[in-house]
Amino acid sequence: MSSNTGSKIKFSLFGESHGVAIGGVIDGLPAGFEIDLEYIEKEMARRKPGQDPYSTKRSEDDQVEILSGYFNGKTTGTPLAFIIRNKDNRSKDYSSLKNLARPGHADYTGLIRYDGYNDYRGGGHFSGRITAPLVFYGAIAKQYVFENYGIRIFSKIDRIGEVEDAKMDYLDMDPDKFLQVIRDKKIPVLNQDAGEAMKKEIEAARLDQDSVGGIIECVGLNVPPGLGNPFFDSLESSIARLIFSVPATKGLEFGTGFDLTRMRGSKANDVMYYDDNMRMKTRTNNNGGILGGITNGMPVVFRVGIKPTPSISREQETIDMDKKENAKLEITGRHDPCIVPRALPVIESCLAISLMELLVV
Ligand SMILES: Cc1cc2nc3c(=O)[nH]c(=O)nc-3n(C[C@H](O)[C@H](O)[C@H](O)COP(=O)(O)O)c2cc1C
């Protein structure tokens, strides 16, 4: 089993949804790095539950307590350990679920994998809550790559259910204008009407005792060329490893992704040229800024498919894992009708961490 990742910077994550706390240890951060705690708090707030009608009513302040590796506002270079206490953990909401596996959730696989010793409450270690430590580390990584390399990382919602946003042209964009359009929106999209339609889609699913999924598009701008270590540590592999660690992610494509397979080579190839500053550029970015697992200096772009929230209150068929018989399940706990809006900072963190790993000195 592995709750550890990273090579130059090792990150270890722990916790269960209804335990005392969740948290992590980041080992290998450079000494003397000034962490902007206000920025970290804002990033944590983007993921935390209970803020709007689209997310679970669980109320957590997601306040991070740094335990070590941080002194006088700066990293010390020794392991930075932190916890986030679980406060609103009403385990009784889940006690009736103990033996009834939620379809689409990890109750069955978790029980098999850990011989029934796993903490099942609220999904235990499989809960979306476990992404909070990842967002904390991701916020440090985002700050690091921006301050040292000018790299900017954004994401937006591309689709909720069947409702699609307008397409973004990352080759011809003003990052500040883009940020202005999406910043502080609970549903960050380019097209306001699409955003409203997405809200309705989520609300309709909720009223139907159901849930809905979607696609997040993430971009890294000003990423220097030459980053990535093929074969197994190609940048795509490193990002994918983190993305597929995030609960509920079921798809990932870089650049034009699966649609590239519909094109002829002459259209799929990103033709190259030198700009006025003798910087290599490409006319299109179908490869999402990565070739041979190495960045080419164009925006790093990928899209992540997030499935509909597995816990729904509509009655579903399932199994009773204790009695070993077929059963019916109706869930009464608190759940997101749509995970996508809260997952944006988690997905951005995966990119920031992958890049920081390659850039840190
Ligand atoms: C931010 C976030 C919040 C989540 N909230 C819920 C939730 O409220 N209810 C639920 O059933 N699943 C939720 N999930 C998804 C489950 O944790 C996930 O589907 C489950 O562990 C099974 O893993 P898999 O979907 O990756 O196979 C959430 C995931 C994320 C990233």
GROMACS .gro file of C-alpha atoms and ligand atoms in nm:
model
  392
    1MET     CA    1   0.000   0.000   0.000
    2SER     CA    2   0.120   0.352  -0.061
    3SER     CA    3   0.014   0.686   0.073
    4ASN     CA    4   0.348   0.831  -0.029
    5THR     CA    5   0.457   0.997  -0.349
    6GLY     CA    6   0.743   1.204  -0.489
    7SER     CA    7   1.117   1.164  -0.522
    8LYS     CA    8   1.294   1.498  -0.466
    9ILE     CA    9   1.009   1.605  -0.239
   10LYS     CA   10   0.842   1.319  -0.061
   11PHE     CA   11   0.479   1.363   0.034
   12SER     CA   12   0.300   1.135   0.272
   13LEU     CA   13  -0.072   1.170   0.333
   14PHE     CA   14  -0.288   1.021   0.609
   15GLY     CA   15  -0.631   1.024   0.764
   16GLU     CA   16  -0.989   0.911   0.750
   17SER     CA   17  -1.302   1.114   0.695
   18HIS     CA   18  -1.434   1.061   1.049
   19GLY     CA   19  -1.108   1.017   1.241
   20VAL     CA   20  -0.946   1.285   1.457
   21ALA     CA   21  -0.764   1.457   1.173
   22ILE     CA   22  -0.628   1.423   0.823
   23GLY     CA   23  -0.290   1.557   0.721
   24GLY     CA   24   0.047   1.498   0.567
   25VAL     CA   25   0.423   1.530   0.580
   26ILE     CA   26   0.615   1.713   0.306
   27ASP     CA   27   0.982   1.621   0.319
   28GLY     CA   28   1.237   1.792   0.096
   29LEU     CA   29   1.102   2.145   0.068
   30PRO     CA   30   1.384   2.395   0.025
   31ALA     CA   31   1.477   2.584   0.344
   32GLY     CA   32   1.387   2.952   0.374
   33PHE     CA   33   1.079   2.946   0.151
   34GLU     CA   34   0.823   3.196   0.276
   35ILE     CA   35   0.478   3.037   0.278
   36ASP     CA   36   0.191   3.276   0.211
   37LEU     CA   37  -0.061   3.148   0.465
   38GLU     CA   38  -0.338   3.377   0.340
   39TYR     CA   39  -0.304   3.229  -0.008
   40ILE     CA   40  -0.306   2.876   0.136
   41GLU     CA   41  -0.627   2.953   0.324
   42LYS     CA   42  -0.795   3.080   0.005
   43GLU     CA   43  -0.695   2.765  -0.180
   44MET     CA   44  -0.823   2.543   0.101
   45ALA     CA   45  -1.151   2.737   0.098
   46ARG     CA   46  -1.201   2.661  -0.273
   47ARG     CA   47  -1.220   2.287  -0.190
   48LYS     CA   48  -1.390   2.286   0.147
   49PRO     CA   49  -1.744   2.154   0.182
   50GLY     CA   50  -2.066   2.325   0.287
   51GLN     CA   51  -2.026   2.654   0.100
   52ASP     CA   52  -2.293   2.644  -0.167
   53PRO     CA   53  -2.601   2.451  -0.280
   54TYR     CA   54  -2.389   2.231  -0.509
   55SER     CA   55  -2.179   2.073  -0.237
   56THR     CA   56  -2.229   1.856   0.067
   57LYS     CA   57  -2.370   2.026   0.376
   58ARG     CA   58  -2.085   1.891   0.585
   59SER     CA   59  -1.933   2.197   0.749
   60GLU     CA   60  -1.556   2.199   0.796
   61ASP     CA   61  -1.333   2.502   0.835
   62ASP     CA   62  -1.035   2.308   0.693
   63GLN     CA   63  -0.794   2.508   0.908
   64VAL     CA   64  -0.443   2.374   0.865
   65GLU     CA   65  -0.224   2.336   1.176
   66ILE     CA   66   0.144   2.322   1.082
   67LEU     CA   67   0.328   2.105   1.334
   68SER     CA   68   0.688   2.118   1.216
   69GLY     CA   69   0.929   2.230   0.947
   70TYR     CA   70   0.812   2.591   0.961
   71PHE     CA   71   0.967   2.869   1.172
   72ASN     CA   72   0.938   3.248   1.161
   73GLY     CA   73   0.716   3.232   0.851
   74LYS     CA   74   0.960   3.023   0.649
   75THR     CA   75   1.025   2.658   0.580
   76THR     CA   76   1.315   2.513   0.777
   77GLY     CA   77   1.401   2.243   0.523
   78THR     CA   78   1.307   1.966   0.768
   79PRO     CA   79   0.984   1.767   0.723
   80LEU     CA   80   0.682   1.994   0.722
   81ALA     CA   81   0.405   1.808   0.906
   82PHE     CA   82   0.050   1.939   0.918
   83ILE     CA   83  -0.296   1.834   1.024
   84ILE     CA   84  -0.651   1.941   0.946
   85ARG     CA   85  -0.891   1.842   1.221
   86ASN     CA   86  -1.220   1.674   1.137
   87LYS     CA   87  -1.495   1.861   1.314
   88ASP     CA   88  -1.835   1.793   1.158
   89ASN     CA   89  -1.803   1.415   1.155
   90ARG     CA   90  -2.145   1.278   1.240
   91SER     CA   91  -2.065   0.910   1.216
   92LYS     CA   92  -2.421   0.806   1.294
   93ASP     CA   93  -2.515   0.919   0.943
   94TYR     CA   94  -2.317   0.623   0.816
   95SER     CA   95  -2.367   0.351   1.080
   96SER     CA   96  -2.659   0.194   0.891
   97LEU     CA   97  -2.434   0.168   0.583
   98LYS     CA   98  -2.172  -0.042   0.752
   99ASN     CA   99  -2.257  -0.363   0.569
  100LEU     CA  100  -2.430  -0.218   0.265
  101ALA     CA  101  -2.175  -0.139  -0.005
  102ARG     CA  102  -2.244   0.188  -0.185
  103PRO     CA  103  -2.244   0.119  -0.559
  104GLY     CA  104  -1.974   0.331  -0.723
  105HIS     CA  105  -1.794   0.386  -0.390
  106ALA     CA  106  -1.502   0.194  -0.240
  107ASP     CA  107  -1.688   0.020   0.045
  108TYR     CA  108  -1.664  -0.324  -0.115
  109THR     CA  109  -1.309  -0.295  -0.251
  110GLY     CA  110  -1.190  -0.133   0.075
  111LEU     CA  111  -1.337  -0.416   0.282
  112ILE     CA  112  -1.175  -0.681   0.061
  113ARG     CA  113  -0.840  -0.503   0.050
  114TYR     CA  114  -0.815  -0.442   0.427
  115ASP     CA  115  -0.991  -0.758   0.549
  116GLY     CA  116  -1.274  -0.556   0.703
  117TYR     CA  117  -1.046  -0.353   0.933
  118ASN     CA  118  -1.090  -0.031   0.733
  119ASP     CA  119  -1.266   0.267   0.893
  120TYR     CA  120  -1.581   0.271   0.681
  121ARG     CA  121  -1.728   0.588   0.835
  122GLY     CA  122  -1.790   0.848   0.568
  123GLY     CA  123  -1.578   0.653   0.321
  124GLY     CA  124  -1.277   0.648   0.561
  125HIS     CA  125  -0.951   0.681   0.370
  126PHE     CA  126  -1.147   0.673   0.041
  127SER     CA  127  -1.334   0.994   0.119
  128GLY     CA  128  -1.299   1.302  -0.100
  129ARG     CA  129  -1.196   1.473   0.224
  130ILE     CA  130  -0.853   1.315   0.190
  131THR     CA  131  -0.786   1.556  -0.097
  132ALA     CA  132  -0.760   1.848   0.149
  133PRO     CA  133  -0.394   1.769   0.237
  134LEU     CA  134  -0.320   1.746  -0.136
  135VAL     CA  135  -0.461   2.097  -0.183
  136PHE     CA  136  -0.241   2.226   0.102
  137TYR     CA  137   0.072   2.081  -0.059
  138GLY     CA  138  -0.053   2.195  -0.401
  139ALA     CA  139  -0.094   2.553  -0.278
  140ILE     CA  140   0.269   2.556  -0.158
  141ALA     CA  141   0.378   2.410  -0.492
  142LYS     CA  142   0.173   2.667  -0.687
  143GLN     CA  143   0.330   2.948  -0.489
  144TYR     CA  144   0.679   2.800  -0.545
  145VAL     CA  145   0.647   2.754  -0.922
  146PHE     CA  146   0.493   3.099  -0.965
  147GLU     CA  147   0.745   3.289  -0.754
  148ASN     CA  148   1.050   3.111  -0.896
  149TYR     CA  149   0.947   3.045  -1.256
  150GLY     CA  150   0.641   3.263  -1.323
  151ILE     CA  151   0.429   2.952  -1.390
  152ARG     CA  152   0.057   3.014  -1.361
  153ILE     CA  153  -0.188   2.733  -1.308
  154PHE     CA  154  -0.562   2.764  -1.368
  155SER     CA  155  -0.858   2.540  -1.421
  156LYS     CA  156  -1.214   2.578  -1.532
  157ILE     CA  157  -1.517   2.359  -1.567
  158ASP     CA  158  -1.553   2.240  -1.924
  159ARG     CA  159  -1.868   2.033  -1.886
  160ILE     CA  160  -2.126   1.934  -1.624
  161GLY     CA  161  -2.346   1.648  -1.739
  162GLU     CA  162  -2.436   1.748  -2.095
  163VAL     CA  163  -2.383   2.125  -2.049
  164GLU     CA  164  -2.064   2.251  -2.212
  165ASP     CA  165  -1.872   2.573  -2.162
  166ALA     CA  166  -1.714   2.776  -2.445
  167LYS     CA  167  -1.371   2.660  -2.563
  168MET     CA  168  -1.067   2.845  -2.435
  169ASP     CA  169  -0.783   2.932  -2.672
  170TYR     CA  170  -0.478   2.903  -2.447
  171LEU     CA  171  -0.243   3.007  -2.729
  172ASP     CA  172  -0.394   3.350  -2.741
  173MET     CA  173  -0.497   3.439  -2.391
  174ASP     CA  174  -0.438   3.706  -2.134
  175PRO     CA  175  -0.399   3.516  -1.806
  176ASP     CA  176  -0.517   3.811  -1.595
  177LYS     CA  177  -0.833   3.857  -1.802
  178PHE     CA  178  -0.898   3.483  -1.787
  179LEU     CA  179  -0.854   3.490  -1.411
  180GLN     CA  180  -1.093   3.783  -1.385
  181VAL     CA  181  -1.361   3.585  -1.570
  182ILE     CA  182  -1.329   3.268  -1.362
  183ARG     CA  183  -1.209   3.399  -1.025
  184ASP     CA  184  -1.438   3.361  -0.725
  185LYS     CA  185  -1.703   3.184  -0.930
  186LYS     CA  186  -1.848   2.872  -0.769
  187ILE     CA  187  -1.890   2.742  -1.125
  188PRO     CA  188  -1.582   2.881  -1.304
  189VAL     CA  189  -1.668   2.894  -1.674
  190LEU     CA  190  -1.615   3.137  -1.962
  191ASN     CA  191  -1.976   3.151  -2.072
  192GLN     CA  192  -2.209   3.285  -1.805
  193ASP     CA  193  -2.517   3.120  -1.961
  194ALA     CA  194  -2.343   2.784  -1.963
  195GLY     CA  195  -2.260   2.839  -1.595
  196GLU     CA  196  -2.625   2.904  -1.512
  197ALA     CA  197  -2.731   2.596  -1.710
  198MET     CA  198  -2.473   2.390  -1.518
  199LYS     CA  199  -2.616   2.510  -1.187
  200LYS     CA  200  -2.960   2.397  -1.305
  201GLU     CA  201  -2.818   2.061  -1.414
  202ILE     CA  202  -2.673   2.006  -1.066
  203GLU     CA  203  -2.991   2.118  -0.892
  204ALA     CA  204  -3.203   1.893  -1.117
  205ALA     CA  205  -2.984   1.595  -1.026
  206ARG     CA  206  -3.017   1.679  -0.656
  207LEU     CA  207  -3.395   1.706  -0.674
  208ASP     CA  208  -3.397   1.373  -0.855
  209GLN     CA  209  -3.205   1.221  -0.558
  210ASP     CA  210  -2.922   1.173  -0.807
  211SER     CA  211  -2.582   1.317  -0.896
  212VAL     CA  212  -2.394   1.443  -1.200
  213GLY     CA  213  -2.030   1.444  -1.319
  214GLY     CA  214  -1.824   1.656  -1.555
  215ILE     CA  215  -1.491   1.760  -1.699
  216ILE     CA  216  -1.229   1.995  -1.556
  217GLU     CA  217  -0.977   2.157  -1.790
  218CYS     CA  218  -0.646   2.253  -1.632
  219VAL     CA  219  -0.367   2.463  -1.781
  220GLY     CA  220  -0.012   2.557  -1.685
  221LEU     CA  221   0.122   2.874  -1.852
  222ASN     CA  222   0.488   2.983  -1.877
  223VAL     CA  223   0.607   2.627  -1.815
  224PRO     CA  224   0.971   2.616  -1.932
  225PRO     CA  225   1.063   2.368  -2.207
  226GLY     CA  226   1.264   2.058  -2.120
  227LEU     CA  227   1.078   1.929  -1.811
  228GLY     CA  228   1.005   1.557  -1.780
  229ASN     CA  229   1.203   1.237  -1.738
  230PRO     CA  230   1.105   0.970  -1.987
  231PHE     CA  231   1.050   0.677  -1.982
  232PHE     CA  232   0.847   0.620  -1.665
  233ASP     CA  233   0.869   0.972  -1.529
  234SER     CA  234   0.743   1.145  -1.839
  235LEU     CA  235   0.548   1.455  -1.734
  236GLU     CA  236   0.228   1.289  -1.853
  237SER     CA  237   0.302   0.987  -1.631
  238SER     CA  238   0.376   1.205  -1.326
  239ILE     CA  239   0.059   1.409  -1.370
  240ALA     CA  240  -0.148   1.097  -1.438
  241ARG     CA  241  -0.018   0.926  -1.123
  242LEU     CA  242  -0.147   1.214  -0.911
  243ILE     CA  243  -0.468   1.271  -1.108
  244PHE     CA  244  -0.573   0.907  -1.081
  245SER     CA  245  -0.502   0.916  -0.706
  246VAL     CA  246  -0.782   1.170  -0.672
  247PRO     CA  247  -1.108   0.992  -0.587
  248ALA     CA  248  -1.376   1.005  -0.858
  249THR     CA  249  -1.139   1.078  -1.148
  250LYS     CA  250  -1.201   0.829  -1.429
  251GLY     CA  251  -1.057   0.998  -1.737
  252LEU     CA  252  -0.758   1.208  -1.839
  253GLU     CA  253  -0.654   1.343  -2.176
  254PHE     CA  254  -0.369   1.576  -2.271
  255GLY     CA  255  -0.417   1.846  -2.532
  256THR     CA  256  -0.672   1.737  -2.791
  257GLY     CA  257  -0.657   1.390  -2.637
  258PHE     CA  258  -0.893   1.130  -2.780
  259ASP     CA  259  -1.006   1.369  -3.055
  260LEU     CA  260  -0.651   1.352  -3.198
  261THR     CA  261  -0.738   1.002  -3.310
  262ARG     CA  262  -0.999   1.144  -3.549
  263MET     CA  263  -0.744   1.371  -3.722
  264ARG     CA  264  -0.494   1.312  -3.999
  265GLY     CA  265  -0.129   1.369  -3.905
  266SER     CA  266  -0.118   1.689  -4.109
  267LYS     CA  267  -0.384   1.840  -3.883
  268ALA     CA  268  -0.278   1.672  -3.560
  269ASN     CA  269   0.087   1.783  -3.582
  270ASP     CA  270   0.157   2.109  -3.404
  271VAL     CA  271   0.366   2.290  -3.665
  272MET     CA  272   0.660   2.485  -3.525
  273TYR     CA  273   0.808   2.829  -3.573
  274TYR     CA  274   1.035   3.077  -3.397
  275ASP     CA  275   0.867   3.393  -3.271
  276ASP     CA  276   1.025   3.740  -3.275
  277ASN     CA  277   1.217   3.656  -2.957
  278MET     CA  278   1.354   3.336  -3.114
  279ARG     CA  279   1.136   3.125  -2.888
  280MET     CA  280   1.001   2.801  -3.033
  281LYS     CA  281   0.625   2.813  -3.065
  282THR     CA  282   0.363   2.593  -3.226
  283ARG     CA  283   0.061   2.712  -3.428
  284THR     CA  284  -0.170   2.466  -3.252
  285ASN     CA  285  -0.134   2.282  -2.921
  286ASN     CA  286  -0.293   1.944  -2.988
  287ASN     CA  287  -0.021   1.777  -2.781
  288GLY     CA  288  -0.097   1.984  -2.472
  289GLY     CA  289   0.254   2.125  -2.437
  290ILE     CA  290   0.419   1.784  -2.391
  291LEU     CA  291   0.612   1.584  -2.652
  292GLY     CA  292   0.800   1.266  -2.568
  293GLY     CA  293   0.701   1.319  -2.205
  294ILE     CA  294   0.893   1.652  -2.200
  295THR     CA  295   0.749   2.004  -2.199
  296ASN     CA  296   0.797   2.201  -2.521
  297GLY     CA  297   0.729   2.546  -2.374
  298MET     CA  298   0.367   2.564  -2.492
  299PRO     CA  299   0.084   2.569  -2.236
  300VAL     CA  300   0.045   2.236  -2.056
  301VAL     CA  301  -0.321   2.149  -2.102
  302PHE     CA  302  -0.517   1.848  -1.982
  303ARG     CA  303  -0.875   1.752  -1.908
  304VAL     CA  304  -0.999   1.536  -1.626
  305GLY     CA  305  -1.324   1.338  -1.626
  306ILE     CA  306  -1.493   1.334  -1.285
  307LYS     CA  307  -1.769   1.082  -1.235
  308PRO     CA  308  -2.107   1.156  -1.074
  309THR     CA  309  -2.094   1.137  -0.693
  310PRO     CA  310  -2.148   0.772  -0.603
  311SER     CA  311  -2.353   0.838  -0.286
  312ILE     CA  312  -2.705   0.923  -0.397
  313SER     CA  313  -3.021   0.915  -0.191
  314ARG     CA  314  -3.222   0.733  -0.460
  315GLU     CA  315  -3.278   0.366  -0.375
  316GLN     CA  316  -3.030   0.134  -0.543
  317GLU     CA  317  -2.956  -0.236  -0.557
  318THR     CA  318  -2.651  -0.352  -0.367
  319ILE     CA  319  -2.515  -0.628  -0.148
  320ASP     CA  320  -2.508  -0.681   0.228
  321MET     CA  321  -2.143  -0.770   0.278
  322ASP     CA  322  -2.202  -0.921   0.622
  323LYS     CA  323  -2.504  -1.135   0.546
  324LYS     CA  324  -2.375  -1.205   0.194
  325GLU     CA  325  -2.714  -1.137   0.039
  326ASN     CA  326  -2.861  -0.896  -0.209
  327ALA     CA  327  -3.005  -0.580  -0.059
  328LYS     CA  328  -3.146  -0.235  -0.127
  329LEU     CA  329  -2.976   0.086  -0.020
  330GLU     CA  330  -3.108   0.434   0.046
  331ILE     CA  331  -2.846   0.683   0.165
  332THR     CA  332  -2.947   0.957   0.405
  333GLY     CA  333  -2.607   1.121   0.476
  334ARG     CA  334  -2.475   1.448   0.330
  335HIS     CA  335  -2.326   1.432  -0.017
  336ASP     CA  336  -2.225   1.653  -0.305
  337PRO     CA  337  -2.475   1.625  -0.592
  338CYS     CA  338  -2.168   1.716  -0.802
  339ILE     CA  339  -1.804   1.682  -0.706
  340VAL     CA  340  -1.664   1.883  -0.999
  341PRO     CA  341  -1.667   2.241  -0.852
  342ARG     CA  342  -1.478   2.132  -0.540
  343ALA     CA  343  -1.228   1.925  -0.735
  344LEU     CA  344  -1.077   2.219  -0.930
  345PRO     CA  345  -0.807   2.311  -0.674
  346VAL     CA  346  -0.730   1.941  -0.629
  347ILE     CA  347  -0.661   1.898  -1.001
  348GLU     CA  348  -0.453   2.219  -1.014
  349SER     CA  349  -0.253   2.083  -0.719
  350CYS     CA  350  -0.164   1.770  -0.917
  351LEU     CA  351  -0.006   1.983  -1.190
  352ALA     CA  352   0.169   2.219  -0.946
  353ILE     CA  353   0.318   1.929  -0.748
  354SER     CA  354   0.436   1.750  -1.065
  355LEU     CA  355   0.610   2.067  -1.186
  356MET     CA  356   0.761   2.158  -0.849
  357GLU     CA  357   0.913   1.807  -0.825
  358LEU     CA  358   1.095   1.873  -1.152
  359LEU     CA  359   1.197   2.231  -1.078
  360VAL     CA  360   1.295   2.232  -0.712
  361VAL     CA  361   1.664   2.278  -0.644
  362LIG     C1  362  -1.356   1.672  -0.352
  362LIG     C2  363  -1.426   1.539  -0.355
  362LIG     C3  364  -1.544   1.522  -0.284
  362LIG     C4  365  -1.611   1.399  -0.286
  362LIG     N1  366  -1.729   1.388  -0.217
  362LIG     C5  367  -1.798   1.271  -0.223
  362LIG     C6  368  -1.924   1.260  -0.155
  362LIG     O1  369  -1.975   1.354  -0.092
  362LIG     N2  370  -1.989   1.141  -0.164
  362LIG     C7  371  -1.939   1.034  -0.234
  362LIG     O2  372  -2.001   0.929  -0.241
  362LIG     N3  373  -1.820   1.044  -0.299
  362LIG     C8  374  -1.749   1.158  -0.295
  362LIG     N4  375  -1.628   1.166  -0.361
  362LIG     C9  376  -1.584   1.054  -0.447
  362LIG    C10  377  -1.546   0.927  -0.375
  362LIG     O3  378  -1.450   0.954  -0.275
  362LIG    C11  379  -1.493   0.824  -0.476
  362LIG     O4  380  -1.580   0.811  -0.583
  362LIG    C12  381  -1.473   0.686  -0.411
  362LIG     O5  382  -1.367   0.691  -0.319
  362LIG    C13  383  -1.443   0.574  -0.512
  362LIG     O6  384  -1.324   0.602  -0.580
  362LIG     P1  385  -1.319   0.613  -0.740
  362LIG     O7  386  -1.441   0.689  -0.781
  362LIG     O8  387  -1.192   0.690  -0.768
  362LIG     O9  388  -1.316   0.475  -0.796
  362LIG    C14  389  -1.558   1.288  -0.359
  362LIG    C15  390  -1.436   1.305  -0.430
  362LIG    C16  391  -1.372   1.429  -0.429
  362LIG    C17  392  -1.244   1.446  -0.507
   0.00000   0.00000   0.00000
